[in-house]
Amino acid sequence: MWVLGIALAGGVGGAAASAQADGPVAATEVRRVEVAPGQTLWGIAADVAAPGEDVRDVVLELMALNELPSAGLQAGQRIVVPVG
């Protein structure tokens, strides 16, 4: 019984000694944009997407950044978009 306890304690201690924490995630620099009449989230995403970046991924990023339940926007609504 003692041997089992020592083996388990050694295993847990060894696992803790080898654990690594993730580093801090760099903050995304953003700017505020006021949605113009007729403007869509897809259009905004296309404007801010980097060359070669999939616009669908940018739409999802914008939805997450702004905690949007859907891709629908209203004129006058303010959202944040990544800079650069």
N, CA, C and O atoms as a Maestro MAE file, in Angstrom:
{
 s_m_m2io_version
 :::
 2.0.0
}

f_m_ct {
 s_m_title
 :::
 protein
 m_atom[336] {
  # First column is atom index #
  i_m_mmod_type
  r_m_x_coord
  r_m_y_coord
  r_m_z_coord
  i_m_residue_number
  s_m_chain_name
  s_m_pdb_residue_name
  s_m_pdb_atom_name
  i_m_atomic_number
  :::
  1 25 0.824 -1.176 0.000 1 A "MET " " N  " 7
  2 3 0.000 0.000 0.000 1 A "MET " " CA " 6
  3 2 0.874 1.248 0.000 1 A "MET " " C  " 6
  4 15 0.613 2.195 -0.742 1 A "MET " " O  " 8
  5 25 1.908 1.247 0.832 2 A "TRP " " N  " 7
  6 3 2.806 2.408 0.897 2 A "TRP " " CA " 6
  7 2 3.516 2.613 -0.436 2 A "TRP " " C  " 6
  8 15 3.715 3.743 -0.881 2 A "TRP " " O  " 8
  9 25 3.885 1.534 -1.049 3 A "VAL " " N  " 7
  10 3 4.595 1.627 -2.323 3 A "VAL " " CA " 6
  11 2 3.685 2.265 -3.377 3 A "VAL " " C  " 6
  12 15 4.127 3.094 -4.173 3 A "VAL " " O  " 8
  13 25 2.426 1.872 -3.370 4 A "LEU " " N  " 7
  14 3 1.469 2.445 -4.326 4 A "LEU " " CA " 6
  15 2 1.305 3.946 -4.078 4 A "LEU " " C  " 6
  16 15 1.272 4.730 -5.026 4 A "LEU " " O  " 8
  17 25 1.204 4.348 -2.815 5 A "GLY " " N  " 7
  18 3 1.071 5.756 -2.475 5 A "GLY " " CA " 6
  19 2 2.280 6.562 -2.895 5 A "GLY " " C  " 6
  20 15 2.137 7.668 -3.417 5 A "GLY " " O  " 8
  21 25 3.471 6.026 -2.676 6 A "ILE " " N  " 7
  22 3 4.701 6.718 -3.067 6 A "ILE " " CA " 6
  23 2 4.800 6.808 -4.587 6 A "ILE " " C  " 6
  24 15 5.227 7.832 -5.120 6 A "ILE " " O  " 8
  25 25 4.412 5.754 -5.279 7 A "ALA " " N  " 7
  26 3 4.456 5.752 -6.739 7 A "ALA " " CA " 6
  27 2 3.488 6.795 -7.303 7 A "ALA " " C  " 6
  28 15 3.832 7.513 -8.242 7 A "ALA " " O  " 8
  29 25 2.287 6.882 -6.738 8 A "LEU " " N  " 7
  30 3 1.325 7.877 -7.202 8 A "LEU " " CA " 6
  31 2 1.804 9.292 -6.912 8 A "LEU " " C  " 6
  32 15 1.677 10.175 -7.761 8 A "LEU " " O  " 8
  33 25 2.354 9.517 -5.721 9 A "ALA " " N  " 7
  34 3 2.850 10.848 -5.376 9 A "ALA " " CA " 6
  35 2 3.998 11.243 -6.292 9 A "ALA " " C  " 6
  36 15 4.083 12.396 -6.714 9 A "ALA " " O  " 8
  37 25 4.865 10.317 -6.598 10 A "GLY " " N  " 7
  38 3 5.981 10.601 -7.506 10 A "GLY " " CA " 6
  39 2 5.498 10.907 -8.906 10 A "GLY " " C  " 6
  40 15 6.043 11.785 -9.575 10 A "GLY " " O  " 8
  41 25 4.482 10.192 -9.354 11 A "GLY " " N  " 7
  42 3 3.934 10.433 -10.687 11 A "GLY " " CA " 6
  43 2 3.272 11.787 -10.788 11 A "GLY " " C  " 6
  44 15 3.438 12.488 -11.787 11 A "GLY " " O  " 8
  45 25 2.522 12.164 -9.768 12 A "VAL " " N  " 7
  46 3 1.856 13.466 -9.767 12 A "VAL " " CA " 6
  47 2 2.891 14.577 -9.675 12 A "VAL " " C  " 6
  48 15 2.784 15.583 -10.376 12 A "VAL " " O  " 8
  49 25 3.872 14.410 -8.834 13 A "GLY " " N  " 7
  50 3 4.934 15.410 -8.701 13 A "GLY " " CA " 6
  51 2 5.717 15.560 -9.987 13 A "GLY " " C  " 6
  52 15 6.077 16.675 -10.365 13 A "GLY " " O  " 8
  53 25 5.987 14.457 -10.664 14 A "GLY " " N  " 7
  54 3 6.711 14.511 -11.928 14 A "GLY " " CA " 6
  55 2 5.906 15.202 -13.011 14 A "GLY " " C  " 6
  56 15 6.449 15.952 -13.822 14 A "GLY " " O  " 8
  57 25 4.596 14.941 -13.018 15 A "ALA " " N  " 7
  58 3 3.743 15.591 -14.016 15 A "ALA " " CA " 6
  59 2 3.671 17.085 -13.762 15 A "ALA " " C  " 6
  60 15 3.686 17.876 -14.705 15 A "ALA " " O  " 8
  61 25 3.592 17.480 -12.502 16 A "ALA " " N  " 7
  62 3 3.526 18.911 -12.179 16 A "ALA " " CA " 6
  63 2 4.836 19.603 -12.519 16 A "ALA " " C  " 6
  64 15 4.832 20.757 -12.947 16 A "ALA " " O  " 8
  65 25 5.938 18.926 -12.338 17 A "ALA " " N  " 7
  66 3 7.234 19.530 -12.630 17 A "ALA " " CA " 6
  67 2 7.409 19.753 -14.124 17 A "ALA " " C  " 6
  68 15 8.137 20.659 -14.529 17 A "ALA " " O  " 8
  69 25 6.754 18.943 -14.952 18 A "SER " " N  " 7
  70 3 6.925 19.079 -16.393 18 A "SER " " CA " 6
  71 2 5.818 19.906 -17.045 18 A "SER " " C  " 6
  72 15 5.830 20.089 -18.262 18 A "SER " " O  " 8
  73 25 4.871 20.403 -16.269 19 A "ALA " " N  " 7
  74 3 3.778 21.193 -16.831 19 A "ALA " " CA " 6
  75 2 4.299 22.551 -17.282 19 A "ALA " " C  " 6
  76 15 5.187 23.128 -16.655 19 A "ALA " " O  " 8
  77 25 3.733 23.054 -18.377 20 A "GLN " " N  " 7
  78 3 4.122 24.348 -18.896 20 A "GLN " " CA " 6
  79 2 2.879 25.195 -19.101 20 A "GLN " " C  " 6
  80 15 1.861 24.722 -19.606 20 A "GLN " " O  " 8
  81 25 2.975 26.429 -18.709 21 A "ALA " " N  " 7
  82 3 1.863 27.352 -18.911 21 A "ALA " " CA " 6
  83 2 2.002 28.037 -20.263 21 A "ALA " " C  " 6
  84 15 3.108 28.320 -20.726 21 A "ALA " " O  " 8
  85 25 0.874 28.294 -20.876 22 A "ASP " " N  " 7
  86 3 0.892 29.072 -22.111 22 A "ASP " " CA " 6
  87 2 1.279 30.501 -21.777 22 A "ASP " " C  " 6
  88 15 0.952 31.005 -20.703 22 A "ASP " " O  " 8
  89 25 1.968 31.144 -22.689 23 A "GLY " " N  " 7
  90 3 2.333 32.539 -22.497 23 A "GLY " " CA " 6
  91 2 1.140 33.436 -22.723 23 A "GLY " " C  " 6
  92 15 0.107 32.990 -23.223 23 A "GLY " " O  " 8
  93 25 1.272 34.684 -22.362 24 A "PRO " " N  " 7
  94 3 0.159 35.608 -22.575 24 A "PRO " " CA " 6
  95 2 -0.117 35.791 -24.060 24 A "PRO " " C  " 6
  96 15 0.796 35.802 -24.887 24 A "PRO " " O  " 8
  97 25 -1.380 35.932 -24.371 25 A "VAL " " N  " 7
  98 3 -1.789 36.137 -25.759 25 A "VAL " " CA " 6
  99 2 -1.721 37.638 -26.053 25 A "VAL " " C  " 6
  100 15 -2.203 38.457 -25.270 25 A "VAL " " O  " 8
  101 25 -1.129 37.975 -27.168 26 A "ALA " " N  " 7
  102 3 -1.028 39.386 -27.543 26 A "ALA " " CA " 6
  103 2 -2.430 39.945 -27.789 26 A "ALA " " C  " 6
  104 15 -3.260 39.299 -28.428 26 A "ALA " " O  " 8
  105 25 -2.683 41.134 -27.284 27 A "ALA " " N  " 7
  106 3 -3.985 41.773 -27.472 27 A "ALA " " CA " 6
  107 2 -4.146 42.196 -28.927 27 A "ALA " " C  " 6
  108 15 -3.182 42.584 -29.587 27 A "ALA " " O  " 8
  109 25 -5.360 42.116 -29.406 28 A "THR " " N  " 7
  110 3 -5.668 42.548 -30.758 28 A "THR " " CA " 6
  111 2 -5.957 44.042 -30.728 28 A "THR " " C  " 6
  112 15 -6.841 44.487 -29.995 28 A "THR " " O  " 8
  113 25 -5.225 44.818 -31.514 29 A "GLU " " N  " 7
  114 3 -5.478 46.253 -31.601 29 A "GLU " " CA " 6
  115 2 -6.709 46.452 -32.477 29 A "GLU " " C  " 6
  116 15 -6.800 45.901 -33.574 29 A "GLU " " O  " 8
  117 25 -7.652 47.242 -31.980 30 A "VAL " " N  " 7
  118 3 -8.909 47.446 -32.698 30 A "VAL " " CA " 6
  119 2 -9.213 48.930 -32.840 30 A "VAL " " C  " 6
  120 15 -8.635 49.777 -32.159 30 A "VAL " " O  " 8
  121 25 -10.145 49.215 -33.751 31 A "ARG " " N  " 7
  122 3 -10.682 50.562 -33.897 31 A "ARG " " CA " 6
  123 2 -12.188 50.437 -34.008 31 A "ARG " " C  " 6
  124 15 -12.705 49.398 -34.419 31 A "ARG " " O  " 8
  125 25 -12.893 51.499 -33.639 32 A "ARG " " N  " 7
  126 3 -14.362 51.499 -33.708 32 A "ARG " " CA " 6
  127 2 -14.814 51.953 -35.094 32 A "ARG " " C  " 6
  128 15 -14.238 52.857 -35.699 32 A "ARG " " O  " 8
  129 25 -15.861 51.295 -35.570 33 A "VAL " " N  " 7
  130 3 -16.443 51.616 -36.869 33 A "VAL " " CA " 6
  131 2 -17.949 51.765 -36.678 33 A "VAL " " C  " 6
  132 15 -18.585 50.953 -36.006 33 A "VAL " " O  " 8
  133 25 -18.507 52.806 -37.275 34 A "GLU " " N  " 7
  134 3 -19.964 52.959 -37.267 34 A "GLU " " CA " 6
  135 2 -20.492 52.388 -38.573 34 A "GLU " " C  " 6
  136 15 -20.038 52.758 -39.656 34 A "GLU " " O  " 8
  137 25 -21.447 51.493 -38.460 35 A "VAL " " N  " 7
  138 3 -22.017 50.823 -39.632 35 A "VAL " " CA " 6
  139 2 -22.850 51.823 -40.423 35 A "VAL " " C  " 6
  140 15 -23.743 52.470 -39.876 35 A "VAL " " O  " 8
  141 25 -22.553 51.943 -41.712 36 A "ALA " " N  " 7
  142 3 -23.286 52.833 -42.614 36 A "ALA " " CA " 6
  143 2 -24.501 52.093 -43.178 36 A "ALA " " C  " 6
  144 15 -24.518 50.862 -43.203 36 A "ALA " " O  " 8
  145 25 -25.518 52.837 -43.631 37 A "PRO " " N  " 7
  146 3 -26.682 52.186 -44.250 37 A "PRO " " CA " 6
  147 2 -26.239 51.292 -45.413 37 A "PRO " " C  " 6
  148 15 -25.444 51.701 -46.260 37 A "PRO " " O  " 8
  149 25 -26.764 50.077 -45.434 38 A "GLY " " N  " 7
  150 3 -26.443 49.128 -46.498 38 A "GLY " " CA " 6
  151 2 -25.150 48.361 -46.294 38 A "GLY " " C  " 6
  152 15 -24.857 47.437 -47.052 38 A "GLY " " O  " 8
  153 25 -24.373 48.723 -45.289 39 A "GLN " " N  " 7
  154 3 -23.104 48.038 -45.048 39 A "GLN " " CA " 6
  155 2 -23.368 46.701 -44.360 39 A "GLN " " C  " 6
  156 15 -24.256 46.588 -43.514 39 A "GLN " " O  " 8
  157 25 -22.584 45.691 -44.735 40 A "THR " " N  " 7
  158 3 -22.745 44.353 -44.162 40 A "THR " " CA " 6
  159 2 -21.480 43.945 -43.422 40 A "THR " " C  " 6
  160 15 -20.404 44.504 -43.632 40 A "THR " " O  " 8
  161 25 -21.638 42.963 -42.558 41 A "LEU " " N  " 7
  162 3 -20.470 42.438 -41.845 41 A "LEU " " CA " 6
  163 2 -19.487 41.811 -42.833 41 A "LEU " " C  " 6
  164 15 -18.273 41.901 -42.652 41 A "LEU " " O  " 8
  165 25 -20.016 41.180 -43.869 42 A "TRP " " N  " 7
  166 3 -19.162 40.583 -44.904 42 A "TRP " " CA " 6
  167 2 -18.326 41.663 -45.587 42 A "TRP " " C  " 6
  168 15 -17.131 41.471 -45.811 42 A "TRP " " O  " 8
  169 25 -18.943 42.791 -45.918 43 A "GLY " " N  " 7
  170 3 -18.228 43.887 -46.568 43 A "GLY " " CA " 6
  171 2 -17.164 44.485 -45.671 43 A "GLY " " C  " 6
  172 15 -16.061 44.790 -46.126 43 A "GLY " " O  " 8
  173 25 -17.488 44.656 -44.391 44 A "ILE " " N  " 7
  174 3 -16.497 45.180 -43.445 44 A "ILE " " CA " 6
  175 2 -15.346 44.193 -43.306 44 A "ILE " " C  " 6
  176 15 -14.179 44.584 -43.290 44 A "ILE " " O  " 8
  177 25 -15.683 42.916 -43.206 45 A "ALA " " N  " 7
  178 3 -14.653 41.887 -43.088 45 A "ALA " " CA " 6
  179 2 -13.747 41.879 -44.316 45 A "ALA " " C  " 6
  180 15 -12.533 41.722 -44.190 45 A "ALA " " O  " 8
  181 25 -14.330 42.047 -45.500 46 A "ALA " " N  " 7
  182 3 -13.532 42.073 -46.730 46 A "ALA " " CA " 6
  183 2 -12.578 43.270 -46.729 46 A "ALA " " C  " 6
  184 15 -11.456 43.178 -47.226 46 A "ALA " " O  " 8
  185 25 -13.038 44.400 -46.161 47 A "ASP " " N  " 7
  186 3 -12.195 45.596 -46.107 47 A "ASP " " CA " 6
  187 2 -11.007 45.435 -45.164 47 A "ASP " " C  " 6
  188 15 -9.930 45.965 -45.439 47 A "ASP " " O  " 8
  189 25 -11.183 44.714 -44.059 48 A "VAL " " N  " 7
  190 3 -10.110 44.606 -43.063 48 A "VAL " " CA " 6
  191 2 -9.286 43.337 -43.196 48 A "VAL " " C  " 6
  192 15 -8.264 43.191 -42.525 48 A "VAL " " O  " 8
  193 25 -9.715 42.419 -44.052 49 A "ALA " " N  " 7
  194 3 -8.979 41.164 -44.220 49 A "ALA " " CA " 6
  195 2 -7.605 41.428 -44.824 49 A "ALA " " C  " 6
  196 15 -7.449 42.269 -45.709 49 A "ALA " " O  " 8
  197 25 -6.626 40.702 -44.335 50 A "ALA " " N  " 7
  198 3 -5.275 40.780 -44.892 50 A "ALA " " CA " 6
  199 2 -5.271 40.097 -46.262 50 A "ALA " " C  " 6
  200 15 -6.113 39.238 -46.527 50 A "ALA " " O  " 8
  201 25 -4.335 40.470 -47.128 51 A "PRO " " N  " 7
  202 3 -4.257 39.807 -48.432 51 A "PRO " " CA " 6
  203 2 -4.133 38.289 -48.269 51 A "PRO " " C  " 6
  204 15 -3.271 37.800 -47.538 51 A "PRO " " O  " 8
  205 25 -4.992 37.567 -48.949 52 A "GLY " " N  " 7
  206 3 -4.968 36.109 -48.888 52 A "GLY " " CA " 6
  207 2 -5.730 35.523 -47.708 52 A "GLY " " C  " 6
  208 15 -5.880 34.304 -47.621 52 A "GLY " " O  " 8
  209 25 -6.215 36.365 -46.799 53 A "GLU " " N  " 7
  210 3 -6.963 35.876 -45.640 53 A "GLU " " CA " 6
  211 2 -8.394 35.564 -46.054 53 A "GLU " " C  " 6
  212 15 -9.003 36.324 -46.807 53 A "GLU " " O  " 8
  213 25 -8.929 34.458 -45.570 54 A "ASP " " N  " 7
  214 3 -10.293 34.045 -45.902 54 A "ASP " " CA " 6
  215 2 -11.284 34.980 -45.199 54 A "ASP " " C  " 6
  216 15 -11.272 35.091 -43.973 54 A "ASP " " O  " 8
  217 25 -12.125 35.638 -45.965 55 A "VAL " " N  " 7
  218 3 -13.081 36.601 -45.421 55 A "VAL " " CA " 6
  219 2 -14.034 35.921 -44.437 55 A "VAL " " C  " 6
  220 15 -14.486 36.547 -43.477 55 A "VAL " " O  " 8
  221 25 -14.338 34.654 -44.670 56 A "ARG " " N  " 7
  222 3 -15.217 33.928 -43.739 56 A "ARG " " CA " 6
  223 2 -14.610 33.881 -42.346 56 A "ARG " " C  " 6
  224 15 -15.322 34.009 -41.350 56 A "ARG " " O  " 8
  225 25 -13.288 33.698 -42.273 57 A "ASP " " N  " 7
  226 3 -12.619 33.682 -40.970 57 A "ASP " " CA " 6
  227 2 -12.686 35.050 -40.301 57 A "ASP " " C  " 6
  228 15 -12.830 35.142 -39.082 57 A "ASP " " O  " 8
  229 25 -12.583 36.103 -41.089 58 A "VAL " " N  " 7
  230 3 -12.650 37.466 -40.541 58 A "VAL " " CA " 6
  231 2 -14.063 37.762 -40.044 58 A "VAL " " C  " 6
  232 15 -14.230 38.407 -39.009 58 A "VAL " " O  " 8
  233 25 -15.076 37.300 -40.765 59 A "VAL " " N  " 7
  234 3 -16.466 37.476 -40.314 59 A "VAL " " CA " 6
  235 2 -16.638 36.825 -38.945 59 A "VAL " " C  " 6
  236 15 -17.216 37.427 -38.040 59 A "VAL " " O  " 8
  237 25 -16.140 35.606 -38.791 60 A "LEU " " N  " 7
  238 3 -16.250 34.909 -37.502 60 A "LEU " " CA " 6
  239 2 -15.482 35.643 -36.409 60 A "LEU " " C  " 6
  240 15 -15.942 35.716 -35.269 60 A "LEU " " O  " 8
  241 25 -14.302 36.192 -36.751 61 A "GLU " " N  " 7
  242 3 -13.518 36.951 -35.788 61 A "GLU " " CA " 6
  243 2 -14.273 38.207 -35.339 61 A "GLU " " C  " 6
  244 15 -14.303 38.531 -34.152 61 A "GLU " " O  " 8
  245 25 -14.880 38.908 -36.298 62 A "LEU " " N  " 7
  246 3 -15.643 40.107 -35.973 62 A "LEU " " CA " 6
  247 2 -16.853 39.773 -35.104 62 A "LEU " " C  " 6
  248 15 -17.177 40.513 -34.175 62 A "LEU " " O  " 8
  249 25 -17.513 38.671 -35.402 63 A "MET " " N  " 7
  250 3 -18.648 38.253 -34.587 63 A "MET " " CA " 6
  251 2 -18.205 37.964 -33.157 63 A "MET " " C  " 6
  252 15 -18.901 38.319 -32.207 63 A "MET " " O  " 8
  253 25 -17.051 37.321 -33.002 64 A "ALA " " N  " 7
  254 3 -16.539 37.011 -31.665 64 A "ALA " " CA " 6
  255 2 -16.097 38.284 -30.937 64 A "ALA " " C  " 6
  256 15 -16.415 38.469 -29.763 64 A "ALA " " O  " 8
  257 25 -15.367 39.157 -31.630 65 A "LEU " " N  " 7
  258 3 -14.893 40.400 -31.008 65 A "LEU " " CA " 6
  259 2 -16.035 41.260 -30.501 65 A "LEU " " C  " 6
  260 15 -15.926 41.906 -29.458 65 A "LEU " " O  " 8
  261 25 -17.129 41.264 -31.245 66 A "ASN " " N  " 7
  262 3 -18.262 42.123 -30.917 66 A "ASN " " CA " 6
  263 2 -19.399 41.383 -30.215 66 A "ASN " " C  " 6
  264 15 -20.450 41.960 -29.938 66 A "ASN " " O  " 8
  265 25 -19.178 40.108 -29.931 67 A "GLU " " N  " 7
  266 3 -20.179 39.262 -29.278 67 A "GLU " " CA " 6
  267 2 -21.526 39.347 -29.996 67 A "GLU " " C  " 6
  268 15 -22.575 39.518 -29.374 67 A "GLU " " O  " 8
  269 25 -21.465 39.222 -31.317 68 A "LEU " " N  " 7
  270 3 -22.674 39.290 -32.147 68 A "LEU " " CA " 6
  271 2 -23.319 37.912 -32.234 68 A "LEU " " C  " 6
  272 15 -22.618 36.931 -32.483 68 A "LEU " " O  " 8
  273 25 -24.628 37.807 -32.038 69 A "PRO " " N  " 7
  274 3 -25.299 36.517 -32.162 69 A "PRO " " CA " 6
  275 2 -25.460 36.067 -33.614 69 A "PRO " " C  " 6
  276 15 -25.632 34.881 -33.893 69 A "PRO " " O  " 8
  277 25 -25.401 37.040 -34.539 70 A "SER " " N  " 7
  278 3 -25.518 36.732 -35.962 70 A "SER " " CA " 6
  279 2 -24.715 37.774 -36.736 70 A "SER " " C  " 6
  280 15 -24.152 38.703 -36.157 70 A "SER " " O  " 8
  281 25 -24.675 37.600 -38.054 71 A "ALA " " N  " 7
  282 3 -23.908 38.527 -38.888 71 A "ALA " " CA " 6
  283 2 -24.711 39.764 -39.277 71 A "ALA " " C  " 6
  284 15 -24.204 40.621 -40.000 71 A "ALA " " O  " 8
  285 25 -25.948 39.870 -38.815 72 A "GLY " " N  " 7
  286 3 -26.789 41.013 -39.150 72 A "GLY " " CA " 6
  287 2 -26.344 42.272 -38.419 72 A "GLY " " C  " 6
  288 15 -26.071 42.237 -37.219 72 A "GLY " " O  " 8
  289 25 -26.271 43.388 -39.147 73 A "LEU " " N  " 7
  290 3 -25.905 44.679 -38.566 73 A "LEU " " CA " 6
  291 2 -26.999 45.694 -38.870 73 A "LEU " " C  " 6
  292 15 -27.798 45.510 -39.789 73 A "LEU " " O  " 8
  293 25 -27.024 46.770 -38.082 74 A "GLN " " N  " 7
  294 3 -27.962 47.863 -38.325 74 A "GLN " " CA " 6
  295 2 -27.178 49.148 -38.519 74 A "GLN " " C  " 6
  296 15 -26.147 49.357 -37.880 74 A "GLN " " O  " 8
  297 25 -27.670 50.009 -39.402 75 A "ALA " " N  " 7
  298 3 -27.021 51.293 -39.616 75 A "ALA " " CA " 6
  299 2 -26.922 52.046 -38.291 75 A "ALA " " C  " 6
  300 15 -27.877 52.078 -37.515 75 A "ALA " " O  " 8
  301 25 -25.777 52.641 -38.041 76 A "GLY " " N  " 7
  302 3 -25.550 53.379 -36.809 76 A "GLY " " CA " 6
  303 2 -24.936 52.543 -35.699 76 A "GLY " " C  " 6
  304 15 -24.438 53.080 -34.710 76 A "GLY " " O  " 8
  305 25 -24.974 51.221 -35.866 77 A "GLN " " N  " 7
  306 3 -24.382 50.335 -34.866 77 A "GLN " " CA " 6
  307 2 -22.872 50.528 -34.863 77 A "GLN " " C  " 6
  308 15 -22.273 50.707 -35.924 77 A "GLN " " O  " 8
  309 25 -22.253 50.496 -33.705 78 A "ARG " " N  " 7
  310 3 -20.801 50.628 -33.601 78 A "ARG " " CA " 6
  311 2 -20.211 49.250 -33.295 78 A "ARG " " C  " 6
  312 15 -20.666 48.541 -32.398 78 A "ARG " " O  " 8
  313 25 -19.186 48.897 -34.068 79 A "ILE " " N  " 7
  314 3 -18.478 47.640 -33.830 79 A "ILE " " CA " 6
  315 2 -16.990 47.924 -33.808 79 A "ILE " " C  " 6
  316 15 -16.543 48.988 -34.235 79 A "ILE " " O  " 8
  317 25 -16.232 46.974 -33.311 80 A "VAL " " N  " 7
  318 3 -14.774 47.103 -33.346 80 A "VAL " " CA " 6
  319 2 -14.239 46.159 -34.411 80 A "VAL " " C  " 6
  320 15 -14.753 45.058 -34.608 80 A "VAL " " O  " 8
  321 25 -13.194 46.618 -35.093 81 A "VAL " " N  " 7
  322 3 -12.538 45.811 -36.120 81 A "VAL " " CA " 6
  323 2 -11.040 45.836 -35.851 81 A "VAL " " C  " 6
  324 15 -10.520 46.832 -35.348 81 A "VAL " " O  " 8
  325 25 -10.337 44.748 -36.182 82 A "PRO " " N  " 7
  326 3 -8.889 44.735 -35.975 82 A "PRO " " CA " 6
  327 2 -8.191 45.792 -36.845 82 A "PRO " " C  " 6
  328 15 -8.617 46.071 -37.965 82 A "PRO " " O  " 8
  329 25 -7.134 46.358 -36.315 83 A "VAL " " N  " 7
  330 3 -6.316 47.331 -37.059 83 A "VAL " " CA " 6
  331 2 -5.226 46.549 -37.783 83 A "VAL " " C  " 6
  332 15 -4.589 45.663 -37.213 83 A "VAL " " O  " 8
  333 25 -5.029 46.896 -39.043 84 A "GLY " " N  " 7
  334 3 -3.937 46.262 -39.811 84 A "GLY " " CA " 6
  335 2 -4.274 44.918 -40.188 84 A "GLY " " C  " 6
  336 15 -3.476 44.240 -40.835 84 A "GLY " " O  " 8
  :::
 }
 m_bond[335] {
  # First column is bond index #
  i_m_from
  i_m_to
  i_m_order
  :::
  1 1 2 1
  2 2 3 1
  3 3 4 2
  4 3 5 1
  5 5 6 1
  6 6 7 1
  7 7 8 2
  8 7 9 1
  9 9 10 1
  10 10 11 1
  11 11 12 2
  12 11 13 1
  13 13 14 1
  14 14 15 1
  15 15 16 2
  16 15 17 1
  17 17 18 1
  18 18 19 1
  19 19 20 2
  20 19 21 1
  21 21 22 1
  22 22 23 1
  23 23 24 2
  24 23 25 1
  25 25 26 1
  26 26 27 1
  27 27 28 2
  28 27 29 1
  29 29 30 1
  30 30 31 1
  31 31 32 2
  32 31 33 1
  33 33 34 1
  34 34 35 1
  35 35 36 2
  36 35 37 1
  37 37 38 1
  38 38 39 1
  39 39 40 2
  40 39 41 1
  41 41 42 1
  42 42 43 1
  43 43 44 2
  44 43 45 1
  45 45 46 1
  46 46 47 1
  47 47 48 2
  48 47 49 1
  49 49 50 1
  50 50 51 1
  51 51 52 2
  52 51 53 1
  53 53 54 1
  54 54 55 1
  55 55 56 2
  56 55 57 1
  57 57 58 1
  58 58 59 1
  59 59 60 2
  60 59 61 1
  61 61 62 1
  62 62 63 1
  63 63 64 2
  64 63 65 1
  65 65 66 1
  66 66 67 1
  67 67 68 2
  68 67 69 1
  69 69 70 1
  70 70 71 1
  71 71 72 2
  72 71 73 1
  73 73 74 1
  74 74 75 1
  75 75 76 2
  76 75 77 1
  77 77 78 1
  78 78 79 1
  79 79 80 2
  80 79 81 1
  81 81 82 1
  82 82 83 1
  83 83 84 2
  84 83 85 1
  85 85 86 1
  86 86 87 1
  87 87 88 2
  88 87 89 1
  89 89 90 1
  90 90 91 1
  91 91 92 2
  92 91 93 1
  93 93 94 1
  94 94 95 1
  95 95 96 2
  96 95 97 1
  97 97 98 1
  98 98 99 1
  99 99 100 2
  100 99 101 1
  101 101 102 1
  102 102 103 1
  103 103 104 2
  104 103 105 1
  105 105 106 1
  106 106 107 1
  107 107 108 2
  108 107 109 1
  109 109 110 1
  110 110 111 1
  111 111 112 2
  112 111 113 1
  113 113 114 1
  114 114 115 1
  115 115 116 2
  116 115 117 1
  117 117 118 1
  118 118 119 1
  119 119 120 2
  120 119 121 1
  121 121 122 1
  122 122 123 1
  123 123 124 2
  124 123 125 1
  125 125 126 1
  126 126 127 1
  127 127 128 2
  128 127 129 1
  129 129 130 1
  130 130 131 1
  131 131 132 2
  132 131 133 1
  133 133 134 1
  134 134 135 1
  135 135 136 2
  136 135 137 1
  137 137 138 1
  138 138 139 1
  139 139 140 2
  140 139 141 1
  141 141 142 1
  142 142 143 1
  143 143 144 2
  144 143 145 1
  145 145 146 1
  146 146 147 1
  147 147 148 2
  148 147 149 1
  149 149 150 1
  150 150 151 1
  151 151 152 2
  152 151 153 1
  153 153 154 1
  154 154 155 1
  155 155 156 2
  156 155 157 1
  157 157 158 1
  158 158 159 1
  159 159 160 2
  160 159 161 1
  161 161 162 1
  162 162 163 1
  163 163 164 2
  164 163 165 1
  165 165 166 1
  166 166 167 1
  167 167 168 2
  168 167 169 1
  169 169 170 1
  170 170 171 1
  171 171 172 2
  172 171 173 1
  173 173 174 1
  174 174 175 1
  175 175 176 2
  176 175 177 1
  177 177 178 1
  178 178 179 1
  179 179 180 2
  180 179 181 1
  181 181 182 1
  182 182 183 1
  183 183 184 2
  184 183 185 1
  185 185 186 1
  186 186 187 1
  187 187 188 2
  188 187 189 1
  189 189 190 1
  190 190 191 1
  191 191 192 2
  192 191 193 1
  193 193 194 1
  194 194 195 1
  195 195 196 2
  196 195 197 1
  197 197 198 1
  198 198 199 1
  199 199 200 2
  200 199 201 1
  201 201 202 1
  202 202 203 1
  203 203 204 2
  204 203 205 1
  205 205 206 1
  206 206 207 1
  207 207 208 2
  208 207 209 1
  209 209 210 1
  210 210 211 1
  211 211 212 2
  212 211 213 1
  213 213 214 1
  214 214 215 1
  215 215 216 2
  216 215 217 1
  217 217 218 1
  218 218 219 1
  219 219 220 2
  220 219 221 1
  221 221 222 1
  222 222 223 1
  223 223 224 2
  224 223 225 1
  225 225 226 1
  226 226 227 1
  227 227 228 2
  228 227 229 1
  229 229 230 1
  230 230 231 1
  231 231 232 2
  232 231 233 1
  233 233 234 1
  234 234 235 1
  235 235 236 2
  236 235 237 1
  237 237 238 1
  238 238 239 1
  239 239 240 2
  240 239 241 1
  241 241 242 1
  242 242 243 1
  243 243 244 2
  244 243 245 1
  245 245 246 1
  246 246 247 1
  247 247 248 2
  248 247 249 1
  249 249 250 1
  250 250 251 1
  251 251 252 2
  252 251 253 1
  253 253 254 1
  254 254 255 1
  255 255 256 2
  256 255 257 1
  257 257 258 1
  258 258 259 1
  259 259 260 2
  260 259 261 1
  261 261 262 1
  262 262 263 1
  263 263 264 2
  264 263 265 1
  265 265 266 1
  266 266 267 1
  267 267 268 2
  268 267 269 1
  269 269 270 1
  270 270 271 1
  271 271 272 2
  272 271 273 1
  273 273 274 1
  274 274 275 1
  275 275 276 2
  276 275 277 1
  277 277 278 1
  278 278 279 1
  279 279 280 2
  280 279 281 1
  281 281 282 1
  282 282 283 1
  283 283 284 2
  284 283 285 1
  285 285 286 1
  286 286 287 1
  287 287 288 2
  288 287 289 1
  289 289 290 1
  290 290 291 1
  291 291 292 2
  292 291 293 1
  293 293 294 1
  294 294 295 1
  295 295 296 2
  296 295 297 1
  297 297 298 1
  298 298 299 1
  299 299 300 2
  300 299 301 1
  301 301 302 1
  302 302 303 1
  303 303 304 2
  304 303 305 1
  305 305 306 1
  306 306 307 1
  307 307 308 2
  308 307 309 1
  309 309 310 1
  310 310 311 1
  311 311 312 2
  312 311 313 1
  313 313 314 1
  314 314 315 1
  315 315 316 2
  316 315 317 1
  317 317 318 1
  318 318 319 1
  319 319 320 2
  320 319 321 1
  321 321 322 1
  322 322 323 1
  323 323 324 2
  324 323 325 1
  325 325 326 1
  326 326 327 1
  327 327 328 2
  328 327 329 1
  329 329 330 1
  330 330 331 1
  331 331 332 2
  332 331 333 1
  333 333 334 1
  334 334 335 1
  335 335 336 2
  :::
 }
}
